[in-house]
Structures are given as structure tokens and as C-alpha cells.
Amino acid sequence: MSIVVGYIPTAEGDAALGAALAWAESSGSSVMIANLQRSSSPDPRHATADQLESARARGTEAGLSVAVRTVQVPEDVSTSTALIRLVEEEGADALTIGVRRNREFAPHLLGSTVQHILLDAPCDVLVA
């Protein structure tokens, strides 16, 4: 089994990574950390090489097989579509994503990225 985790260097990204690593540890799965980027120019929302290595090391220190893949996403492709395509390309069995929590709206509405992933992903999805 393999798990793709959509990772950005935020609390939500760390929660998604932690959930993916815990799931992988309990199921004997491998993990691919997906770093989606919109352009080659630096963006604080994108993980740096050091942040990606630190994320990878969290898994390898736990004895897991962890890979990192950076994907350049064209401006006309949504984040959810890019993650779904990556899951399909990798033949992954699961996808883990993090969600920003807004206490006022969370019970009523999920973001469009999460909705698209939940409805269209060809695999199990864990939302952290």
C-alpha cells in the first residue's frame, strides 16, 4: 500500500504528514510527500528543500519508506486536480490532506479543494 500526502509547511501540512505517517506505520505502507508548486519562483507556501528533507526524515526515522516528489502545477490546473492526477500516476491507495479549520463555517462547508478531492479521488482520503 502507498499513501500520498499533500504537504505544505504549515500546521495543516504537518497534521496531514503526521496522519499519513501514522497510517503508514500501522498499515506497513510507503509514503510519498507531494510538494505542489505553481511556479519556479520562491513562494512561502511552498516547502523548501530543507523543509522537505525534514518532513522525509520524520518518516525514515520511524523506519518508513518515504519519498518526496515536487510537481510543477500549471496555473490552469487546480490543486485538487493536481493531487488526484498524482495519486493516479503513482497508483496510490490513499491520499492524506490537511484542512484549515474555521470554527464558524466548518460544520457547514468544506473548501472547494477538499470537496473536489473527496468526490473525485480514486482512493481513500484522510483529512487531518
Coordinates of C-alpha atoms in Angstrom, one line a residue:
M1 CA 0.0 0.0 0.0
S2 CA 1.2 3.5 -0.7
I3 CA 0.0 6.9 0.7
V4 CA 0.4 10.3 -0.9
V5 CA 0.3 13.2 1.4
G6 CA -0.3 16.8 0.1
Y7 CA 2.3 18.7 2.1
I8 CA 2.9 22.4 2.7
P9 CA 5.0 23.8 5.6
T10 CA 2.0 24.9 7.8
A11 CA 0.3 23.4 10.8
E12 CA -2.2 21.8 8.4
G13 CA 0.5 20.3 6.3
D14 CA 2.2 19.0 9.4
A15 CA -1.0 17.5 10.6
A16 CA -1.5 15.8 7.2
L17 CA 2.0 14.5 7.3
G18 CA 1.7 13.2 10.8
A19 CA -1.6 11.4 9.9
A20 CA 0.0 9.9 6.8
L21 CA 3.0 8.6 8.7
A22 CA 0.8 7.1 11.5
W23 CA -1.4 5.4 8.9
A24 CA 1.7 4.1 7.1
E25 CA 3.2 2.8 10.3
S26 CA 0.0 0.9 11.2
S27 CA -0.5 -0.5 7.7
G28 CA 3.1 -1.1 6.6
S29 CA 2.7 1.4 3.8
S30 CA 5.1 3.6 2.0
V31 CA 4.6 7.4 1.9
M32 CA 5.1 9.9 -0.9
I33 CA 5.3 13.5 0.2
A34 CA 3.8 15.7 -2.6
N35 CA 5.1 19.2 -2.9
L36 CA 3.0 21.1 -5.4
Q37 CA 4.4 24.3 -6.8
R38 CA 2.8 26.8 -9.1
S39 CA 5.9 28.4 -10.5
S40 CA 9.7 28.1 -10.2
S41 CA 9.9 31.4 -8.2
P42 CA 10.1 31.1 -4.4
D43 CA 6.8 31.2 -2.6
P44 CA 6.5 31.0 1.2
R45 CA 3.6 28.5 0.8
H46 CA 5.9 26.0 -1.0
A47 CA 8.2 23.8 1.0
T48 CA 11.9 24.5 0.8
A49 CA 14.4 21.7 0.2
D50 CA 15.3 21.7 3.9
Q51 CA 11.6 21.5 4.9
L52 CA 11.0 18.6 2.6
E53 CA 14.1 16.8 3.9
S54 CA 12.9 17.4 7.5
A55 CA 9.5 16.0 6.6
R56 CA 11.0 13.0 4.9
A57 CA 13.3 12.4 7.9
R58 CA 10.3 12.2 10.2
G59 CA 9.2 9.1 8.4
T60 CA 12.5 7.5 7.8
E61 CA 13.4 7.9 11.5
A62 CA 10.2 5.8 12.2
G63 CA 11.5 3.2 9.8
L64 CA 9.2 4.0 7.0
S65 CA 9.8 4.2 3.2
V66 CA 9.3 7.8 2.4
A67 CA 9.9 9.6 -0.9
V68 CA 9.4 13.2 -1.9
R69 CA 8.1 14.4 -5.2
T70 CA 7.9 18.0 -6.3
V71 CA 5.3 18.7 -9.0
Q72 CA 5.1 21.9 -11.1
V73 CA 1.4 22.6 -11.5
P74 CA 0.3 24.8 -14.4
E75 CA -1.8 27.9 -13.5
D76 CA -4.9 26.4 -15.2
V77 CA -4.9 23.2 -13.1
S78 CA -6.4 23.2 -9.6
T79 CA -4.6 21.9 -6.6
S80 CA -7.2 19.2 -6.2
T81 CA -6.8 18.1 -9.8
A82 CA -3.0 18.0 -9.5
L83 CA -3.2 15.8 -6.3
I84 CA -5.7 13.5 -7.9
R85 CA -3.5 13.1 -11.0
L86 CA -0.5 12.4 -8.8
V87 CA -2.4 9.7 -6.9
E88 CA -3.4 8.1 -10.3
E89 CA 0.1 8.3 -11.7
E90 CA 1.6 6.8 -8.6
G91 CA -1.1 4.2 -8.2
A92 CA -1.5 5.2 -4.6
D93 CA -4.0 3.6 -2.3
A94 CA -4.7 6.6 -0.2
L95 CA -4.3 10.4 0.0
T96 CA -3.9 12.5 3.1
I97 CA -4.5 16.2 3.2
G98 CA -4.7 18.9 5.9
V99 CA -7.6 21.4 6.3
R100 CA -7.7 24.8 7.8
R101 CA -10.3 24.9 10.4
N102 CA -12.7 27.8 10.6
R103 CA -15.0 27.2 13.6
E104 CA -17.8 29.3 12.2
F105 CA -18.1 27.6 8.8
A106 CA -16.5 24.2 9.3
P107 CA -19.7 22.4 10.3
H108 CA -21.5 23.7 7.2
L109 CA -19.0 23.9 4.4
L110 CA -15.7 22.4 3.3
G111 CA -13.4 24.2 0.9
S112 CA -13.8 23.5 -2.8
T113 CA -10.3 21.8 -2.9
V114 CA -11.4 19.3 -0.2
Q115 CA -14.8 18.8 -1.8
H116 CA -13.3 18.0 -5.2
I117 CA -10.8 15.6 -3.7
L118 CA -13.4 13.8 -1.5
L119 CA -15.7 13.4 -4.5
D120 CA -13.2 12.5 -7.2
A121 CA -10.2 10.9 -5.7
P122 CA -9.8 7.2 -6.9
C123 CA -8.7 6.1 -3.4
D124 CA -9.3 6.5 0.3
V125 CA -8.8 10.1 1.6
L126 CA -7.8 11.0 5.1
V127 CA -8.5 14.6 6.1
A128 CA -6.4 15.8 9.0

